[in-house]
Amino acid sequence: MAAVLLAVAAVAYGRWVVVARRRGASWPWWRTAAFVAALALFAVLQFGIVGQDDRVLRWAFVLRLAVLFFAVPAFAAAAGPLALLRTGGPTRLAGTADAVLRSRPARVLGNAIVAPLVALVVFGVLLTPVAAVLRQSLLGSEAVTVVVPVLGFALLAPLSEVGVLHSSAFATAEFLLAFVELVLDAVPAVVLRVTDHVLDGAGRVALHVPWAPSPLRDQHLAGDLLWFIAEVADVPVLIALFVRWQRSDRREARALDDLTDEQVAALTREHLQRRS
C-alpha cells in the first residue's frame, strides 16, 4: 500500500510540474523540494525500523502515527499540490478539487477551532484498547497508512491556500484558539506518560533484541515522543494562521481604502444606528 501511494503521488506531481512548465507557468523549486521531503519522510516511516516494529513497540507506533498526522501533511501542504493541480493538472480534476475545498466539510476542518478537537480524538484512541487493535492488525496498519496522512492534509491544506480567506476577526479568533491546541495535544501524551499501568491492555510481545522495553516503559516512551512531536508540530500551524490573519487584514484594509468619503460616512452612520 505504501509503495503504491508513493509511486502514484510521485508520478502525478512530477507530471503536473512538467505540464505546468510547458504551459509557461513557473513552479518554485522549494515547493518541489517540500514534496520530495514529504515522500521521503513517508518512505522512512513505512519501510524503516519504525514501520517494521510498530506492531510490537508502542513508541514506534505512536511515532509513526504522530509524524504521519503532523509532519508528512505539513510538507505536503507546503508543496502546494492543489495550486499545482490548477496549473498543470487535468481541468476536470482541478475543478473537483476546488469544489471539495469550497465544501462545508473542508471549511469546517480548515480552521483552528475544529483541528484541536480532531487531534484530541485521534490521539485519544491511544488511551483505549482500540490502540492495540490498530497496532497489531494488518488492516489497522493499512488504515493508519492511508487515513491519517489524508486527515492531516485535510486540516492543513486550507491554511496553505491563498484563496481561502476569512475575516480578520475570525482569523484572530483562530490564531488565539490555536494556543488551546498546545494544551489539548498534550493531554493524551501526559496521560500515557504518568499512568502506572498499560492502557491498551496488550502484554509483552516477543522482540528478540536486548533493548526491548517492558510494556509500561514502552508506553512511557510513547508518551514522551507524542508530547514532544505534538508541541513542535503546532509551531508551523501558528505561523500559517498568522500569515492568513495578515492576508485577511490586508484584504479588508484595501477594500476600505477603495471606498469614497461618502461611502465611509454612510457605513459609519449605519454602524452607529445599529449600536443605538
mmCIF file of C-alpha atoms in Angstrom:
data_model
loop_
_atom_site.group_PDB
_atom_site.id
_atom_site.type_symbol
_atom_site.label_atom_id
_atom_site.label_comp_id
_atom_site.label_asym_id
_atom_site.label_seq_id
_atom_site.Cartn_x
_atom_site.Cartn_y
_atom_site.Cartn_z
ATOM 1 C CA MET A 1 0.000 0.000 0.000
ATOM 2 C CA ALA A 2 2.731 2.470 0.961
ATOM 3 C CA ALA A 3 4.729 1.711 -2.192
ATOM 4 C CA VAL A 4 1.656 2.247 -4.390
ATOM 5 C CA LEU A 5 0.837 5.559 -2.702
ATOM 6 C CA LEU A 6 4.424 6.760 -3.125
ATOM 7 C CA ALA A 7 4.516 5.816 -6.803
ATOM 8 C CA VAL A 8 1.172 7.433 -7.622
ATOM 9 C CA ALA A 9 1.993 10.644 -5.743
ATOM 10 C CA ALA A 10 5.460 10.987 -7.293
ATOM 11 C CA VAL A 11 4.260 10.346 -10.850
ATOM 12 C CA ALA A 12 1.255 12.682 -10.556
ATOM 13 C CA TYR A 13 3.198 15.560 -9.006
ATOM 14 C CA GLY A 14 6.085 15.222 -11.449
ATOM 15 C CA ARG A 15 3.754 15.137 -14.433
ATOM 16 C CA TRP A 16 1.892 18.239 -13.254
ATOM 17 C CA VAL A 17 5.167 20.129 -12.832
ATOM 18 C CA VAL A 18 6.219 19.230 -16.387
ATOM 19 C CA VAL A 19 2.829 20.229 -17.841
ATOM 20 C CA ALA A 20 2.814 23.499 -15.883
ATOM 21 C CA ARG A 21 6.217 24.440 -17.325
ATOM 22 C CA ARG A 22 5.047 23.558 -20.829
ATOM 23 C CA ARG A 23 2.134 25.928 -20.327
ATOM 24 C CA GLY A 24 4.571 28.705 -19.462
ATOM 25 C CA ALA A 25 3.994 28.730 -15.700
ATOM 26 C CA SER A 26 6.931 28.756 -13.312
ATOM 27 C CA TRP A 27 6.807 26.456 -10.318
ATOM 28 C CA PRO A 28 9.001 27.255 -7.258
ATOM 29 C CA TRP A 29 11.751 24.751 -6.636
ATOM 30 C CA TRP A 30 11.197 24.840 -2.900
ATOM 31 C CA ARG A 31 7.672 23.514 -3.320
ATOM 32 C CA THR A 32 9.011 20.533 -5.244
ATOM 33 C CA ALA A 33 11.644 20.048 -2.536
ATOM 34 C CA ALA A 34 8.908 20.083 0.121
ATOM 35 C CA PHE A 35 7.003 17.387 -1.766
ATOM 36 C CA VAL A 36 10.138 15.257 -2.071
ATOM 37 C CA ALA A 37 10.677 15.692 1.678
ATOM 38 C CA ALA A 38 7.104 14.528 2.360
ATOM 39 C CA LEU A 39 7.606 11.422 0.210
ATOM 40 C CA ALA A 40 10.999 10.676 1.768
ATOM 41 C CA LEU A 41 9.643 11.019 5.301
ATOM 42 C CA PHE A 42 6.682 8.809 4.446
ATOM 43 C CA ALA A 43 9.010 6.166 2.998
ATOM 44 C CA VAL A 44 11.274 6.214 6.062
ATOM 45 C CA LEU A 45 8.282 5.753 8.350
ATOM 46 C CA GLN A 46 6.847 2.878 6.339
ATOM 47 C CA PHE A 47 9.980 0.966 5.367
ATOM 48 C CA GLY A 48 12.381 1.813 8.199
ATOM 49 C CA ILE A 49 12.649 0.436 11.705
ATOM 50 C CA VAL A 50 9.564 2.353 12.811
ATOM 51 C CA GLY A 51 7.383 0.695 10.199
ATOM 52 C CA GLN A 52 8.902 -2.720 10.862
ATOM 53 C CA ASP A 53 8.498 -2.729 14.649
ATOM 54 C CA ASP A 54 5.378 -0.613 15.191
ATOM 55 C CA ARG A 55 3.256 -3.717 15.746
ATOM 56 C CA VAL A 56 5.263 -4.747 18.797
ATOM 57 C CA LEU A 57 6.526 -1.395 20.101
ATOM 58 C CA ARG A 58 4.121 1.263 21.272
ATOM 59 C CA TRP A 59 6.653 4.071 20.894
ATOM 60 C CA ALA A 60 7.266 3.079 17.257
ATOM 61 C CA PHE A 61 3.527 3.040 16.544
ATOM 62 C CA VAL A 62 2.985 6.414 18.219
ATOM 63 C CA LEU A 63 5.970 7.898 16.391
ATOM 64 C CA ARG A 64 4.611 6.709 13.034
ATOM 65 C CA LEU A 65 1.106 7.930 13.880
ATOM 66 C CA ALA A 66 2.255 11.379 15.044
ATOM 67 C CA VAL A 67 4.628 12.033 12.137
ATOM 68 C CA LEU A 68 2.044 10.825 9.604
ATOM 69 C CA PHE A 69 -0.510 13.176 11.153
ATOM 70 C CA PHE A 70 1.706 16.241 11.654
ATOM 71 C CA ALA A 71 4.933 16.255 9.632
ATOM 72 C CA VAL A 72 4.090 14.466 6.379
ATOM 73 C CA PRO A 73 0.935 16.568 5.738
ATOM 74 C CA ALA A 74 2.840 19.736 6.672
ATOM 75 C CA PHE A 75 5.466 19.133 3.979
ATOM 76 C CA ALA A 76 2.768 18.050 1.514
ATOM 77 C CA ALA A 77 0.713 21.200 2.158
ATOM 78 C CA ALA A 78 3.822 23.357 1.726
ATOM 79 C CA ALA A 79 4.335 21.684 -1.661
ATOM 80 C CA GLY A 80 1.065 23.259 -2.875
ATOM 81 C CA PRO A 81 -0.367 20.247 -4.749
ATOM 82 C CA LEU A 82 -3.765 21.913 -5.160
ATOM 83 C CA ALA A 83 -2.261 25.037 -6.717
ATOM 84 C CA LEU A 84 -0.111 22.845 -8.966
ATOM 85 C CA LEU A 85 -3.171 20.830 -9.953
ATOM 86 C CA ARG A 86 -4.873 24.005 -11.177
ATOM 87 C CA THR A 87 -1.772 24.961 -13.167
ATOM 88 C CA GLY A 88 -0.620 21.679 -14.658
ATOM 89 C CA GLY A 89 -3.271 19.089 -13.893
ATOM 90 C CA PRO A 90 -6.421 17.985 -15.714
ATOM 91 C CA THR A 91 -9.097 20.669 -15.789
ATOM 92 C CA ARG A 92 -11.866 18.388 -14.558
ATOM 93 C CA LEU A 93 -9.791 17.118 -11.648
ATOM 94 C CA ALA A 94 -8.812 20.677 -10.721
ATOM 95 C CA GLY A 95 -12.475 21.693 -10.714
ATOM 96 C CA THR A 96 -13.310 18.775 -8.451
ATOM 97 C CA ALA A 97 -10.512 19.723 -6.045
ATOM 98 C CA ASP A 98 -11.734 23.337 -5.924
ATOM 99 C CA ALA A 99 -15.285 22.168 -5.245
ATOM 100 C CA VAL A 100 -14.074 19.957 -2.412
ATOM 101 C CA LEU A 101 -12.024 22.809 -0.959
ATOM 102 C CA ARG A 102 -15.064 25.108 -1.017
ATOM 103 C CA SER A 103 -17.338 22.486 0.524
ATOM 104 C CA ARG A 104 -18.644 22.856 4.058
ATOM 105 C CA PRO A 105 -16.673 19.877 5.478
ATOM 106 C CA ALA A 106 -13.414 21.335 4.119
ATOM 107 C CA ARG A 107 -14.197 24.758 5.566
ATOM 108 C CA VAL A 108 -15.037 23.197 8.919
ATOM 109 C CA LEU A 109 -11.822 21.168 9.016
ATOM 110 C CA GLY A 110 -9.675 24.067 7.797
ATOM 111 C CA ASN A 111 -9.976 26.233 10.896
ATOM 112 C CA ALA A 112 -8.245 26.185 14.244
ATOM 113 C CA ILE A 113 -11.486 25.618 16.133
ATOM 114 C CA VAL A 114 -12.004 22.072 14.858
ATOM 115 C CA ALA A 115 -8.388 20.977 14.335
ATOM 116 C CA PRO A 116 -7.559 20.667 18.086
ATOM 117 C CA LEU A 117 -10.628 18.512 18.612
ATOM 118 C CA VAL A 118 -9.714 16.240 15.696
ATOM 119 C CA ALA A 119 -6.166 15.824 17.025
ATOM 120 C CA LEU A 120 -7.520 15.110 20.507
ATOM 121 C CA VAL A 121 -9.799 12.381 19.147
ATOM 122 C CA VAL A 122 -7.031 10.814 17.039
ATOM 123 C CA PHE A 123 -4.524 10.622 19.868
ATOM 124 C CA GLY A 124 -7.187 9.900 22.468
ATOM 125 C CA VAL A 125 -7.545 6.494 20.795
ATOM 126 C CA LEU A 126 -4.097 5.666 22.199
ATOM 127 C CA LEU A 127 -5.638 5.653 25.683
ATOM 128 C CA THR A 128 -8.040 2.821 24.807
ATOM 129 C CA PRO A 129 -7.734 -0.871 23.808
ATOM 130 C CA VAL A 130 -8.507 0.203 20.234
ATOM 131 C CA ALA A 131 -4.867 1.293 20.002
ATOM 132 C CA ALA A 132 -3.704 -2.313 20.430
ATOM 133 C CA VAL A 133 -6.103 -3.481 17.713
ATOM 134 C CA LEU A 134 -4.865 -0.850 15.274
ATOM 135 C CA ARG A 135 -1.246 -1.513 16.156
ATOM 136 C CA GLN A 136 -1.304 -5.304 15.893
ATOM 137 C CA SER A 137 -3.633 -5.896 12.932
ATOM 138 C CA LEU A 138 -2.723 -5.647 9.260
ATOM 139 C CA LEU A 139 -5.971 -3.849 8.421
ATOM 140 C CA GLY A 140 -5.349 -1.303 11.183
ATOM 141 C CA SER A 141 -1.827 -0.676 9.943
ATOM 142 C CA GLU A 142 -3.049 -0.061 6.388
ATOM 143 C CA ALA A 143 -5.798 2.236 7.684
ATOM 144 C CA VAL A 144 -3.225 4.324 9.561
ATOM 145 C CA THR A 145 -1.055 4.487 6.435
ATOM 146 C CA VAL A 146 -3.873 5.922 4.313
ATOM 147 C CA VAL A 147 -6.353 7.692 6.598
ATOM 148 C CA VAL A 148 -4.032 9.536 8.991
ATOM 149 C CA PRO A 149 -1.969 11.481 6.384
ATOM 150 C CA VAL A 150 -5.136 12.325 4.424
ATOM 151 C CA LEU A 151 -6.808 13.630 7.583
ATOM 152 C CA GLY A 152 -3.748 15.679 8.490
ATOM 153 C CA PHE A 153 -3.574 17.146 4.990
ATOM 154 C CA ALA A 154 -7.292 17.997 5.110
ATOM 155 C CA LEU A 155 -6.620 20.058 8.231
ATOM 156 C CA LEU A 156 -3.588 21.866 6.805
ATOM 157 C CA ALA A 157 -4.427 22.291 3.107
ATOM 158 C CA PRO A 158 -6.924 25.167 3.591
ATOM 159 C CA LEU A 159 -4.285 27.050 5.585
ATOM 160 C CA SER A 160 -1.850 26.847 2.656
ATOM 161 C CA GLU A 161 -4.364 28.043 0.063
ATOM 162 C CA VAL A 162 -4.081 31.722 -0.800
ATOM 163 C CA GLY A 163 -7.686 31.913 -1.932
ATOM 164 C CA VAL A 164 -9.130 30.656 1.340
ATOM 165 C CA LEU A 165 -9.664 33.805 3.385
ATOM 166 C CA HIS A 166 -11.812 34.668 6.353
ATOM 167 C CA SER A 167 -12.493 37.958 8.025
ATOM 168 C CA SER A 168 -9.702 39.369 10.144
ATOM 169 C CA ALA A 169 -11.844 38.940 13.271
ATOM 170 C CA PHE A 170 -12.339 35.246 12.528
ATOM 171 C CA ALA A 171 -8.649 34.820 11.689
ATOM 172 C CA THR A 172 -7.744 36.472 15.001
ATOM 173 C CA ALA A 173 -10.039 34.082 16.856
ATOM 174 C CA GLU A 174 -8.424 31.159 15.025
ATOM 175 C CA PHE A 175 -4.970 32.381 15.998
ATOM 176 C CA LEU A 176 -5.943 32.644 19.656
ATOM 177 C CA LEU A 177 -7.721 29.293 19.696
ATOM 178 C CA ALA A 178 -4.661 27.638 18.161
ATOM 179 C CA PHE A 179 -2.951 28.148 21.507
ATOM 180 C CA VAL A 180 -5.617 25.904 23.021
ATOM 181 C CA GLU A 181 -4.262 23.153 20.782
ATOM 182 C CA LEU A 182 -0.924 23.411 22.573
ATOM 183 C CA VAL A 183 -2.722 22.213 25.708
ATOM 184 C CA LEU A 184 -5.128 19.722 24.140
ATOM 185 C CA ASP A 185 -2.404 17.937 22.170
ATOM 186 C CA ALA A 186 -0.507 17.334 25.387
ATOM 187 C CA VAL A 187 -3.406 15.677 27.231
ATOM 188 C CA PRO A 188 -3.121 12.153 25.698
ATOM 189 C CA ALA A 189 0.677 12.338 25.894
ATOM 190 C CA VAL A 190 0.637 13.292 29.574
ATOM 191 C CA VAL A 191 -1.821 10.504 30.373
ATOM 192 C CA LEU A 192 0.395 7.978 28.577
ATOM 193 C CA ARG A 193 3.419 9.235 30.465
ATOM 194 C CA VAL A 194 2.084 9.370 34.025
ATOM 195 C CA THR A 195 -0.208 6.329 34.076
ATOM 196 C CA ASP A 196 1.319 3.434 36.020
ATOM 197 C CA HIS A 197 -0.500 0.670 34.139
ATOM 198 C CA VAL A 198 -0.750 -0.333 30.462
ATOM 199 C CA LEU A 199 -3.738 1.443 28.957
ATOM 200 C CA ASP A 200 -4.243 -0.588 25.775
ATOM 201 C CA GLY A 201 -4.350 -3.911 27.662
ATOM 202 C CA ALA A 202 -1.770 -5.597 25.435
ATOM 203 C CA GLY A 203 1.016 -7.539 27.123
ATOM 204 C CA ARG A 204 4.607 -8.075 26.147
ATOM 205 C CA VAL A 205 5.228 -9.165 22.575
ATOM 206 C CA ALA A 206 8.388 -11.085 21.742
ATOM 207 C CA LEU A 207 11.070 -8.817 20.302
ATOM 208 C CA HIS A 208 14.438 -10.503 20.122
ATOM 209 C CA VAL A 209 16.637 -7.529 20.916
ATOM 210 C CA PRO A 210 18.326 -6.761 24.244
ATOM 211 C CA TRP A 211 16.950 -3.227 24.424
ATOM 212 C CA ALA A 212 13.271 -4.203 24.187
ATOM 213 C CA PRO A 213 11.393 -2.199 26.869
ATOM 214 C CA SER A 214 8.701 -3.516 29.153
ATOM 215 C CA PRO A 215 5.088 -2.725 28.161
ATOM 216 C CA LEU A 216 4.832 0.054 30.770
ATOM 217 C CA ARG A 217 8.192 1.568 29.845
ATOM 218 C CA ASP A 218 7.184 1.306 26.198
ATOM 219 C CA GLN A 219 4.022 3.290 26.976
ATOM 220 C CA HIS A 220 6.002 5.965 28.816
ATOM 221 C CA LEU A 221 8.380 6.338 25.861
ATOM 222 C CA ALA A 222 5.372 6.684 23.561
ATOM 223 C CA GLY A 223 4.005 9.471 25.764
ATOM 224 C CA ASP A 224 7.337 11.318 25.709
ATOM 225 C CA LEU A 225 7.544 11.158 21.914
ATOM 226 C CA LEU A 226 3.925 12.207 21.388
ATOM 227 C CA TRP A 227 4.279 15.154 23.759
ATOM 228 C CA PHE A 228 7.412 16.429 22.007
ATOM 229 C CA ILE A 229 6.181 15.937 18.438
ATOM 230 C CA ALA A 230 2.721 17.416 19.058
ATOM 231 C CA GLU A 231 4.070 20.579 20.673
ATOM 232 C CA VAL A 232 6.713 21.128 17.985
ATOM 233 C CA ALA A 233 4.196 20.487 15.201
ATOM 234 C CA ASP A 234 1.950 23.294 16.459
ATOM 235 C CA VAL A 235 4.584 25.926 15.625
ATOM 236 C CA PRO A 236 4.146 25.852 11.801
ATOM 237 C CA VAL A 237 0.361 25.860 12.267
ATOM 238 C CA LEU A 238 0.612 29.027 14.344
ATOM 239 C CA ILE A 239 2.834 30.586 11.679
ATOM 240 C CA ALA A 240 0.358 29.652 8.923
ATOM 241 C CA LEU A 241 -2.534 31.125 10.913
ATOM 242 C CA PHE A 242 -0.568 34.329 11.484
ATOM 243 C CA VAL A 243 0.128 34.623 7.750
ATOM 244 C CA ARG A 244 -3.547 34.062 6.959
ATOM 245 C CA TRP A 245 -4.544 36.694 9.503
ATOM 246 C CA GLN A 246 -2.185 39.167 7.797
ATOM 247 C CA ARG A 247 -3.706 38.368 4.395
ATOM 248 C CA SER A 248 -7.235 38.912 5.706
ATOM 249 C CA ASP A 249 -6.264 42.170 7.377
ATOM 250 C CA ARG A 250 -4.592 43.491 4.210
ATOM 251 C CA ARG A 251 -7.588 42.499 2.096
ATOM 252 C CA GLU A 252 -10.004 44.341 4.386
ATOM 253 C CA ALA A 253 -7.691 47.373 4.511
ATOM 254 C CA ARG A 254 -7.556 47.550 0.706
ATOM 255 C CA ALA A 255 -11.344 47.236 0.494
ATOM 256 C CA LEU A 256 -11.735 50.115 2.952
ATOM 257 C CA ASP A 257 -9.213 52.285 1.103
ATOM 258 C CA ASP A 258 -11.195 51.857 -2.113
ATOM 259 C CA LEU A 259 -14.308 53.413 -0.565
ATOM 260 C CA THR A 260 -15.147 57.047 -1.155
ATOM 261 C CA ASP A 261 -15.625 59.504 1.693
ATOM 262 C CA GLU A 262 -19.392 59.372 1.187
ATOM 263 C CA GLN A 263 -19.407 55.564 1.394
ATOM 264 C CA VAL A 264 -17.312 55.624 4.582
ATOM 265 C CA ALA A 265 -19.681 58.173 6.116
ATOM 266 C CA ALA A 266 -22.701 56.050 5.170
ATOM 267 C CA LEU A 267 -21.136 52.931 6.720
ATOM 268 C CA THR A 268 -20.321 54.892 9.871
ATOM 269 C CA ARG A 269 -23.918 56.152 10.193
ATOM 270 C CA GLU A 270 -25.252 52.624 9.633
ATOM 271 C CA HIS A 271 -22.938 51.243 12.310
ATOM 272 C CA LEU A 272 -23.952 53.947 14.819
ATOM 273 C CA GLN A 273 -27.628 53.315 14.149
ATOM 274 C CA ARG A 274 -27.215 49.600 14.829
ATOM 275 C CA ARG A 275 -25.356 50.330 18.061
ATOM 276 C CA SER A 276 -28.077 52.724 19.216
#
